[in-house]
Short mmCIF file of C-alpha atoms and ligand atoms in Angstrom, two decimals:
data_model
loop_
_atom_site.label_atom_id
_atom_site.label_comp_id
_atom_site.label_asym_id
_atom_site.label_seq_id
_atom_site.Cartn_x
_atom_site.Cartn_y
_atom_site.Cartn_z
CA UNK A 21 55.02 80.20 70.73
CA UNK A 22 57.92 77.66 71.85
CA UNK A 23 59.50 78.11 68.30
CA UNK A 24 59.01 82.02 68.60
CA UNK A 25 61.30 82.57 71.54
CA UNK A 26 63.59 79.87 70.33
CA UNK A 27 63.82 81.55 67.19
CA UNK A 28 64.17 84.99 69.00
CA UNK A 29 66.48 83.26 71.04
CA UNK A 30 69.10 81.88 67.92
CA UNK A 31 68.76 85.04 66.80
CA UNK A 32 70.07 87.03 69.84
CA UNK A 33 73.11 84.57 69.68
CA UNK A 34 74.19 84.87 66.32
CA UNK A 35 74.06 88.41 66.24
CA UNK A 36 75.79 88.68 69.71
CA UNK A 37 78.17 86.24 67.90
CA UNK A 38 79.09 88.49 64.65
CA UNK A 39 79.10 91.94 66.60
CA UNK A 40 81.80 89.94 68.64
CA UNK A 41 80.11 91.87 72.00
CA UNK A 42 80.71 90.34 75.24
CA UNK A 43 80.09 91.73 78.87
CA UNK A 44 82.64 93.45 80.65
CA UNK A 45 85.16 91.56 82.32
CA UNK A 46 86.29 91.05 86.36
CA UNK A 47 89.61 89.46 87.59
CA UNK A 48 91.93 89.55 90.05
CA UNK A 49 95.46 90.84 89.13
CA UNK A 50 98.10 92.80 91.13
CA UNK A 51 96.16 91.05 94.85
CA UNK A 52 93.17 93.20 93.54
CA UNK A 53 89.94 93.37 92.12
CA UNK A 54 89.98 94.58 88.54
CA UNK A 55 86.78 95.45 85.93
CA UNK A 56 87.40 97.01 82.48
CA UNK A 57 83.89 97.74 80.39
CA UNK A 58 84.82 98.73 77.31
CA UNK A 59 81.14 98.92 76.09
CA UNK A 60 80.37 97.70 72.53
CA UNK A 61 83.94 97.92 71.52
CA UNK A 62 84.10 94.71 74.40
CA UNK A 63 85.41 91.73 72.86
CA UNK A 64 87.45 88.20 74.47
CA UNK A 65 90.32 89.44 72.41
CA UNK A 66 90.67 92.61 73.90
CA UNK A 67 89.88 91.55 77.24
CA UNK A 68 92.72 88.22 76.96
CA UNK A 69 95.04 91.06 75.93
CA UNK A 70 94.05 93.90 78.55
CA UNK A 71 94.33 90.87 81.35
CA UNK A 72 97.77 89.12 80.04
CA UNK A 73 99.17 92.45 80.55
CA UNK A 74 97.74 93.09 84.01
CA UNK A 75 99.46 89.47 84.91
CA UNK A 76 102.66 90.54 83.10
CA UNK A 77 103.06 93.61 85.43
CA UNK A 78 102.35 92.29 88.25
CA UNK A 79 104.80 89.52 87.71
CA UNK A 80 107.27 92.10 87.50
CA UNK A 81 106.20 94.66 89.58
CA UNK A 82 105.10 92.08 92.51
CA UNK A 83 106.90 92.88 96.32
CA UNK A 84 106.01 89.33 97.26
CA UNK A 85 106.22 87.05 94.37
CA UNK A 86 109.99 85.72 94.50
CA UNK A 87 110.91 85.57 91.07
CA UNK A 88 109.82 89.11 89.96
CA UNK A 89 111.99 92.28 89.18
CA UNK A 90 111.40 93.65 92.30
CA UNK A 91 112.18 90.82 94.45
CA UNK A 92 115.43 90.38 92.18
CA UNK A 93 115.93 93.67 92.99
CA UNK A 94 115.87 93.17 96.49
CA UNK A 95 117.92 89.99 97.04
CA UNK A 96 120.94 91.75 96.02
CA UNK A 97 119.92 94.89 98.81
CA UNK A 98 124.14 95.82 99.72
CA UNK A 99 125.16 93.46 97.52
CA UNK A 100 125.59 94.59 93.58
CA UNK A 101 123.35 96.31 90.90
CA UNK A 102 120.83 94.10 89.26
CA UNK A 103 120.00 94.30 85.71
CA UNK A 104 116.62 95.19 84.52
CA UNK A 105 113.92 96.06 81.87
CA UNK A 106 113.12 99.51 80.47
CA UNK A 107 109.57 99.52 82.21
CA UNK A 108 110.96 98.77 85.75
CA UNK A 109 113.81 101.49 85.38
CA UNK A 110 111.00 103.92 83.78
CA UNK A 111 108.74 103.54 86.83
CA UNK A 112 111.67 103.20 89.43
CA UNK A 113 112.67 106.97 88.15
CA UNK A 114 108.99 108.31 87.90
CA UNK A 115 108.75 106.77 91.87
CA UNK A 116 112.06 108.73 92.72
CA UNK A 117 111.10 112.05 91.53
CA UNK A 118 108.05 112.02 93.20
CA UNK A 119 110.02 111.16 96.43
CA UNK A 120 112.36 113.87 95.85
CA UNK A 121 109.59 116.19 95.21
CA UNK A 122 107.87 115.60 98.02
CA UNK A 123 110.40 115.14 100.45
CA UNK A 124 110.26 111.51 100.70
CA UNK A 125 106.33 111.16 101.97
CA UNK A 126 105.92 109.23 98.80
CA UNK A 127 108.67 106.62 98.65
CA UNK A 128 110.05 103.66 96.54
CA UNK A 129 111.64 102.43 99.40
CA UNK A 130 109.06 101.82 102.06
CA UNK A 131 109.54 98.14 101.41
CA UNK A 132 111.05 97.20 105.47
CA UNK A 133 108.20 99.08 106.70
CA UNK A 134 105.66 97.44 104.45
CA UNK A 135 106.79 94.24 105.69
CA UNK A 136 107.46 95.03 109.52
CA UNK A 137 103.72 95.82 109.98
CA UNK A 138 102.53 92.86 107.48
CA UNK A 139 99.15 94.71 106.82
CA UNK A 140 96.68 92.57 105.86
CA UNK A 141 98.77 89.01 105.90
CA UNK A 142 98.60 86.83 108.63
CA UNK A 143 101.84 88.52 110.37
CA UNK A 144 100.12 91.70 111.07
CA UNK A 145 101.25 93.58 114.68
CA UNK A 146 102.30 96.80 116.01
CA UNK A 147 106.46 96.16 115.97
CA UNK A 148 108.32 97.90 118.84
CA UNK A 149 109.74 101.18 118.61
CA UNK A 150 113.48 99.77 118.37
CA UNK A 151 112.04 97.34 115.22
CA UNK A 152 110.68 100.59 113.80
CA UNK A 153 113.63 102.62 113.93
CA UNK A 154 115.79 99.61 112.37
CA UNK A 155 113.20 99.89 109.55
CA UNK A 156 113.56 103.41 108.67
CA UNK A 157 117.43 103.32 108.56
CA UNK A 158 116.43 101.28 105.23
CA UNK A 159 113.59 103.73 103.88
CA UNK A 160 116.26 105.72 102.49
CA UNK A 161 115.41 106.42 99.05
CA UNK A 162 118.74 107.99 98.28
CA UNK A 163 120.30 104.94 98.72
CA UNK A 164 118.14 103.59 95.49
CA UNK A 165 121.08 103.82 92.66
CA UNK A 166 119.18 103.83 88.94
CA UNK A 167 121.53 103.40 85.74
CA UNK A 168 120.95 103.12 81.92
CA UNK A 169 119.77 99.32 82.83
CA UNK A 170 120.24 98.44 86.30
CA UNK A 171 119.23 99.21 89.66
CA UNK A 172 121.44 98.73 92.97
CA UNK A 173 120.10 99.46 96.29
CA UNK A 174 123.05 100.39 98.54
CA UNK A 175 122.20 98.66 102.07
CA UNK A 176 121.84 95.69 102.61
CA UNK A 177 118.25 94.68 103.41
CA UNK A 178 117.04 97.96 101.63
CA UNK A 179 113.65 96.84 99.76
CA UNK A 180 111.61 98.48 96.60
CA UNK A 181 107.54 98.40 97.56
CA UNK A 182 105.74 100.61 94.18
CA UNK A 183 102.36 99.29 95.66
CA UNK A 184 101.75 102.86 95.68
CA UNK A 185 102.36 103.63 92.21
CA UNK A 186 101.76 100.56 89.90
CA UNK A 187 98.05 100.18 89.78
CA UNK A 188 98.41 104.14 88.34
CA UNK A 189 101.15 102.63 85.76
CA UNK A 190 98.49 99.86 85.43
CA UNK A 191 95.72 101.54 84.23
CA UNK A 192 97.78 103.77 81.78
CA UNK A 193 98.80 100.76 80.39
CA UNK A 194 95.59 99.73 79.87
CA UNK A 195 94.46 102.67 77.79
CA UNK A 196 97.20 102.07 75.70
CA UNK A 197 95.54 99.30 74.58
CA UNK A 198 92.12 100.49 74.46
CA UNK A 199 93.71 103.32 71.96
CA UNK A 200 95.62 100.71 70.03
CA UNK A 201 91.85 98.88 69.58
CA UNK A 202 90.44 101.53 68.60
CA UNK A 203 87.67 101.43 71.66
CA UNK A 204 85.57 104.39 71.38
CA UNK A 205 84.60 104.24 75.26
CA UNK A 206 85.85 102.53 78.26
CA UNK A 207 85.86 102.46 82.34
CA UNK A 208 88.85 101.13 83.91
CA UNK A 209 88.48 99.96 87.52
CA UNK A 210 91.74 98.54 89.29
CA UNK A 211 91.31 97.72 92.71
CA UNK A 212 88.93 101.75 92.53
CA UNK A 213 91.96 102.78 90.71
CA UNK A 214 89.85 104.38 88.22
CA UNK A 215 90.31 105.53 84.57
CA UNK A 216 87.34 106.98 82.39
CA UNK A 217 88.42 106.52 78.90
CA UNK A 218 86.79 108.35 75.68
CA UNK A 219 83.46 110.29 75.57
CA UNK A 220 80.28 109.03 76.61
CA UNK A 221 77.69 108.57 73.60
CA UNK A 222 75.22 111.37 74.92
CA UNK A 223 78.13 113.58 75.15
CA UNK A 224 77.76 114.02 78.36
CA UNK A 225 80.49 113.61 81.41
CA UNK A 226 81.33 110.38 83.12
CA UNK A 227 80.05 110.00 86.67
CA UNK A 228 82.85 108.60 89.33
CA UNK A 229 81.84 108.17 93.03
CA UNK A 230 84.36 109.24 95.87
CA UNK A 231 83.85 106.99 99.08
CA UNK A 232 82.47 107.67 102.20
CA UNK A 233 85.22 106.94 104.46
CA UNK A 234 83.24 106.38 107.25
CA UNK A 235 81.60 104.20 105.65
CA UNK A 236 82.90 103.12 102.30
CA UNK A 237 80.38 100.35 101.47
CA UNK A 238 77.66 102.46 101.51
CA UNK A 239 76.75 105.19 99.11
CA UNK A 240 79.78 107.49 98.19
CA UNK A 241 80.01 110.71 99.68
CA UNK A 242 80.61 113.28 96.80
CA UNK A 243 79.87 112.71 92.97
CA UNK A 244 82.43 113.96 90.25
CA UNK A 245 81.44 114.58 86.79
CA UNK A 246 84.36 115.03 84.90
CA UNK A 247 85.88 113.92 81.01
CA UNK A 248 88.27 111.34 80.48
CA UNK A 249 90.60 111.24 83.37
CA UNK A 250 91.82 109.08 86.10
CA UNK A 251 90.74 109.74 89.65
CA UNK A 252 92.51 107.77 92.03
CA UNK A 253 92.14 107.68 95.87
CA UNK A 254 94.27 106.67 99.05
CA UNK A 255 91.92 105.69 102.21
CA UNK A 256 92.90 104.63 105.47
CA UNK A 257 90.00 102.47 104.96
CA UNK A 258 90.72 99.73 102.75
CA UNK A 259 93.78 97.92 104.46
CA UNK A 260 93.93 97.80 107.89
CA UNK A 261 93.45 96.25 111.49
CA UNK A 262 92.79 97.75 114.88
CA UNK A 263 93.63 97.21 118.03
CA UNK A 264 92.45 98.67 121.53
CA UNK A 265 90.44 100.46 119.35
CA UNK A 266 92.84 102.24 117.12
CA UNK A 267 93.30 101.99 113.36
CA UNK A 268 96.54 100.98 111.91
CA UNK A 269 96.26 101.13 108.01
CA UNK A 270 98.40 100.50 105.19
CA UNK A 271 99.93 104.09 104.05
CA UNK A 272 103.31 104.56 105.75
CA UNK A 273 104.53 107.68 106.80
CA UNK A 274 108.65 108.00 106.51
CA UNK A 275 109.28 110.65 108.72
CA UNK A 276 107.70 108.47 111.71
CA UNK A 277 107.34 104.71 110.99
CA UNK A 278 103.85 104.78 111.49
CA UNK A 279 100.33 104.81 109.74
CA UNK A 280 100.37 108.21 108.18
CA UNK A 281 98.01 110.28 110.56
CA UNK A 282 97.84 113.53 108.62
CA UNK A 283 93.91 114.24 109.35
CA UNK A 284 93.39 113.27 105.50
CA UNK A 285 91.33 110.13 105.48
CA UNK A 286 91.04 110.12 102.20
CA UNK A 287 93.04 111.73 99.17
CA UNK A 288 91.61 111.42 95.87
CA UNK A 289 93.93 112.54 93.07
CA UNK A 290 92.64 113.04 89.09
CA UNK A 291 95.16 113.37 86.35
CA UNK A 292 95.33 112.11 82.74
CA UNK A 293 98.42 110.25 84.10
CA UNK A 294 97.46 107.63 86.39
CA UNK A 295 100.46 106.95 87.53
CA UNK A 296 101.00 110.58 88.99
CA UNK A 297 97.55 110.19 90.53
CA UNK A 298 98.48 107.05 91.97
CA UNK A 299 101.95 108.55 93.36
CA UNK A 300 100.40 112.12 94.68
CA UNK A 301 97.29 110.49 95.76
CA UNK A 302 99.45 108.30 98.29
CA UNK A 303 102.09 111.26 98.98
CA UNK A 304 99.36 113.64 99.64
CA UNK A 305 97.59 111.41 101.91
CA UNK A 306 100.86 111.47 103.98
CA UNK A 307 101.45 115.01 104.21
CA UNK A 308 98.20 116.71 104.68
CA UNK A 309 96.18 119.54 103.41
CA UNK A 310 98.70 122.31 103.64
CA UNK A 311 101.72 120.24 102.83
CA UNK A 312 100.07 118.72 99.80
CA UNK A 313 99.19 122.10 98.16
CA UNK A 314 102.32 123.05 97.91
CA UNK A 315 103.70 119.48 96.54
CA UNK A 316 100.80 120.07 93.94
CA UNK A 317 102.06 123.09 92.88
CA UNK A 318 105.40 121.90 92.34
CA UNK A 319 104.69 118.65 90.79
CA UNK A 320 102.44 120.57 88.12
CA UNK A 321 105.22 123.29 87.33
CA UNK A 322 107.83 120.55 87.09
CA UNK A 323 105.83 117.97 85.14
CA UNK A 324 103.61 120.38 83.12
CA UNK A 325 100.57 117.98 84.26
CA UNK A 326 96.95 118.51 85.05
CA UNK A 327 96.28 117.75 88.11
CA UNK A 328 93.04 118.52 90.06
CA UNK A 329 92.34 116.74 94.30
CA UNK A 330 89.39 116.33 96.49
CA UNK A 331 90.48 115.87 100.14
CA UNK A 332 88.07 114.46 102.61
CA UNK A 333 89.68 115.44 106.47
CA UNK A 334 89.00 113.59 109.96
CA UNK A 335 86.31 115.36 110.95
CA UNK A 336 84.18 115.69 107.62
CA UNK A 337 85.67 118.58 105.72
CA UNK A 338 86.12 118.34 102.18
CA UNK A 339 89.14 120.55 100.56
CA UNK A 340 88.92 120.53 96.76
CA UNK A 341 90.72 122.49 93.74
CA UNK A 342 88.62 125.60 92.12
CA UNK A 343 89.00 123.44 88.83
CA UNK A 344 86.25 120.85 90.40
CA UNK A 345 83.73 123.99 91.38
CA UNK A 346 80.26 123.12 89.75
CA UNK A 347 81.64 119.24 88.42
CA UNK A 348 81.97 117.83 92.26
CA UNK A 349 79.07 117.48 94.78
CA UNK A 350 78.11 115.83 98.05
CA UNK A 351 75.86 112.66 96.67
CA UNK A 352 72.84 113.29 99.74
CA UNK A 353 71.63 116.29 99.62
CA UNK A 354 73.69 117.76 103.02
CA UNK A 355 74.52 120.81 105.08
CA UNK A 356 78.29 120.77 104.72
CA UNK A 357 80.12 122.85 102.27
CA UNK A 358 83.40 121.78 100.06
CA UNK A 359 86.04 124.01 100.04
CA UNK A 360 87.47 125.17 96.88
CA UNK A 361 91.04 126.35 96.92
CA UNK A 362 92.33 128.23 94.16
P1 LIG B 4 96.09 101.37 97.49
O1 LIG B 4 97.20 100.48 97.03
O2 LIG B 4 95.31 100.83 98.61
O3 LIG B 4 95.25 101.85 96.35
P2 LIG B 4 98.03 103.46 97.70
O4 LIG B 4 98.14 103.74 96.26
O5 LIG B 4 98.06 104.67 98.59
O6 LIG B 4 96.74 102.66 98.11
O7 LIG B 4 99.24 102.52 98.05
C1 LIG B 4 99.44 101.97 99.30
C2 LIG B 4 100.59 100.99 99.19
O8 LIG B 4 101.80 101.70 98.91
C3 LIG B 4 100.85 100.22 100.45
O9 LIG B 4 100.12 99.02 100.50
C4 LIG B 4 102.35 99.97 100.36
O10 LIG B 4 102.61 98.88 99.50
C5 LIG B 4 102.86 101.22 99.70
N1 LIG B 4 103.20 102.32 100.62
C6 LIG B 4 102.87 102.49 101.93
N2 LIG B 4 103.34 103.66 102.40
C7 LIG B 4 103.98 104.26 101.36
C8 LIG B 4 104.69 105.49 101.20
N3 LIG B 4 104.82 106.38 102.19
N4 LIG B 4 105.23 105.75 99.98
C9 LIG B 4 105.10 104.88 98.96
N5 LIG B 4 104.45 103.72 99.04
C10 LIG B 4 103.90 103.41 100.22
MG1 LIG B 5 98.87 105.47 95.35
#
């Protein structure tokens, strides 16, 4: 019986060995959590190669480690034009037109005010009003110069923070490579920046679960059933402290200094482009429910994209585009109704 299961056994590892198969893989890159399962296509080499490039943008990308573009970028604030890759100036000017477009709620910039509130690092605090206003005389995303291969920010102590946008880059990056393997199938989770990649095997649609914001380790609220796509959210939920009872969270707004209180709580953005779900997810959150349909509607007629949101408000309703109507769903059976807007 011993030599059965041992034989069963030697025989489950050699052919796990020549189909090359290996589990999906976790790690921490960008200050985040990040899974990809790329199913049976799932080998070490494609997971080495999905995770060195995860490290390689963040090393570039990175606000806070000192020797990456960014930070290069933001030493010489007032001081002259810096030199820089392809990627950074690609992503700079994808960051800028989305600030432009929606009247800087989305911002490059954001960088002083980032740092003034220290979110989630051991410096965290409400700053004073005069400390805030100093700030936003620096979120001026105007003042961010872009040229064939440099980037000068004209005040001094001006800062670049894409925190907003570069998981969305991330993940787009990552299906590059998943297309480039050939991988059939794949699910893409950075930080719940997700991507669902290629067609199930039953044919049917991928399942991705929007958060309760109330109470976002629990069950999610709504279900989504939807093809490949990337559906990313911004909560006021994930970063944050409070004090005398109040919430301050980690998505800016530039028109006052402070945590964005639009009555979204959560914005949940799905696009084939990740990095336009990443950007609108974070300007929508920002601006609000009537604000954001009308950035929507421009950023699809300029960028030809598809674009499709699910808005959970402050006190429980759900606003949702007509596209979503039979494909999105509150996860317990319950009372309340989404509303589709056309
Ligand atoms: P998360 O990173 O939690 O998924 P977001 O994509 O909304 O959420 O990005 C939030 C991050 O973006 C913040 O941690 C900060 O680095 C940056 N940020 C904050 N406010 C803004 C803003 N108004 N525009 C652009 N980036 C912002
Ligand atoms: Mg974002």
């Amino acid at each position: 019986m011993k030599f059965v299961s041992l034989l069963c056994l030697v025989f489950i590892f050699l052919f796990a060995s020549c189909s090359g198969k290996i589990e999906p893989r976790t790690q921490t890159a960008m200050d985040t959590l990040c899974t990809v399962n790329a199913f049976e296509d799932g080998t070490k080499k494609l997971y080495d190669e999905i995770f060195e490039r995860l490290a390689q943008i963040e090393k570039e990308f990175s606000a806070t480690l000192p020797d990456s573009e960014i930070s290069r970028i933001n030493s010489m604030a007032g001081i002259s034009a810096v030199k820089t890759n392809e990627e950074v100036l690609n992503v700079l000017d994808f960051a800028l037109k989305t600030a432009w477009i929606s009247d800087g709620a989305f911002t490059p910039a954001a960088g002083p005010l980032v740092d003034l509130w220290g979110i989630n690092t051991d410096h965290q605090k409400i700053p004073s009003q005069a400390q805030i206003n100093n700030a936003l005389e620096l979120v001026d995303f105007g003042c961010v110069g872009l040229s064939r291969d440099s980037v000068f920010l004209r005040k001094a102590g001006m800062k670049i923070n894409l925190g907003g946008i570069v998981k969305g880059f991330a993940a787009d990056e990552v299906c590059k490579i998943l297309k480039m393997h050939g991988v059939k199938k794949a699910v893409v989770d950075l930080g719940g920046n997700i991507y669902v990649y290629g067609k199930k095997s039953d044919g049917s649609k991928w399942t991705v679960g929007i958060k309760n914001p109330e109470s976002p380790s629990s069950a999610p609220l709504l279900r989504l059933c939807i093809n490949e796509n990337s559906v990313v959210t911004s909560g006021s939920y994930e970063r944050y402290f409070e004090s005398n009872g109040k919430r301050y969270h980690h998505i800016f707004d530039p028109a006052t200094g402070f945590p964005a209180d639009s009555g979204i709580v959560s914005a949940t953005v799905i696009s084939p482009s990740s990095i336009a779900a990443d950007a609108l997810s974070t300007a929508t959150f920002v601006l609000g429910v009537e604000k954001s349909f009308k950035l929507l509607d421009k950023f699809k007629k300029e960028f030809g994209s598809d674009i499709s949101f699910v808005f959970v408000c402050k006190y429980g309703s759900v606003f949702a585009s007509a596209d979503l109507k039979g494909s999105l769903e509150f996860v317990q059976d319950d009372s309340r109704k989404i509303v589709f807007v056309p």
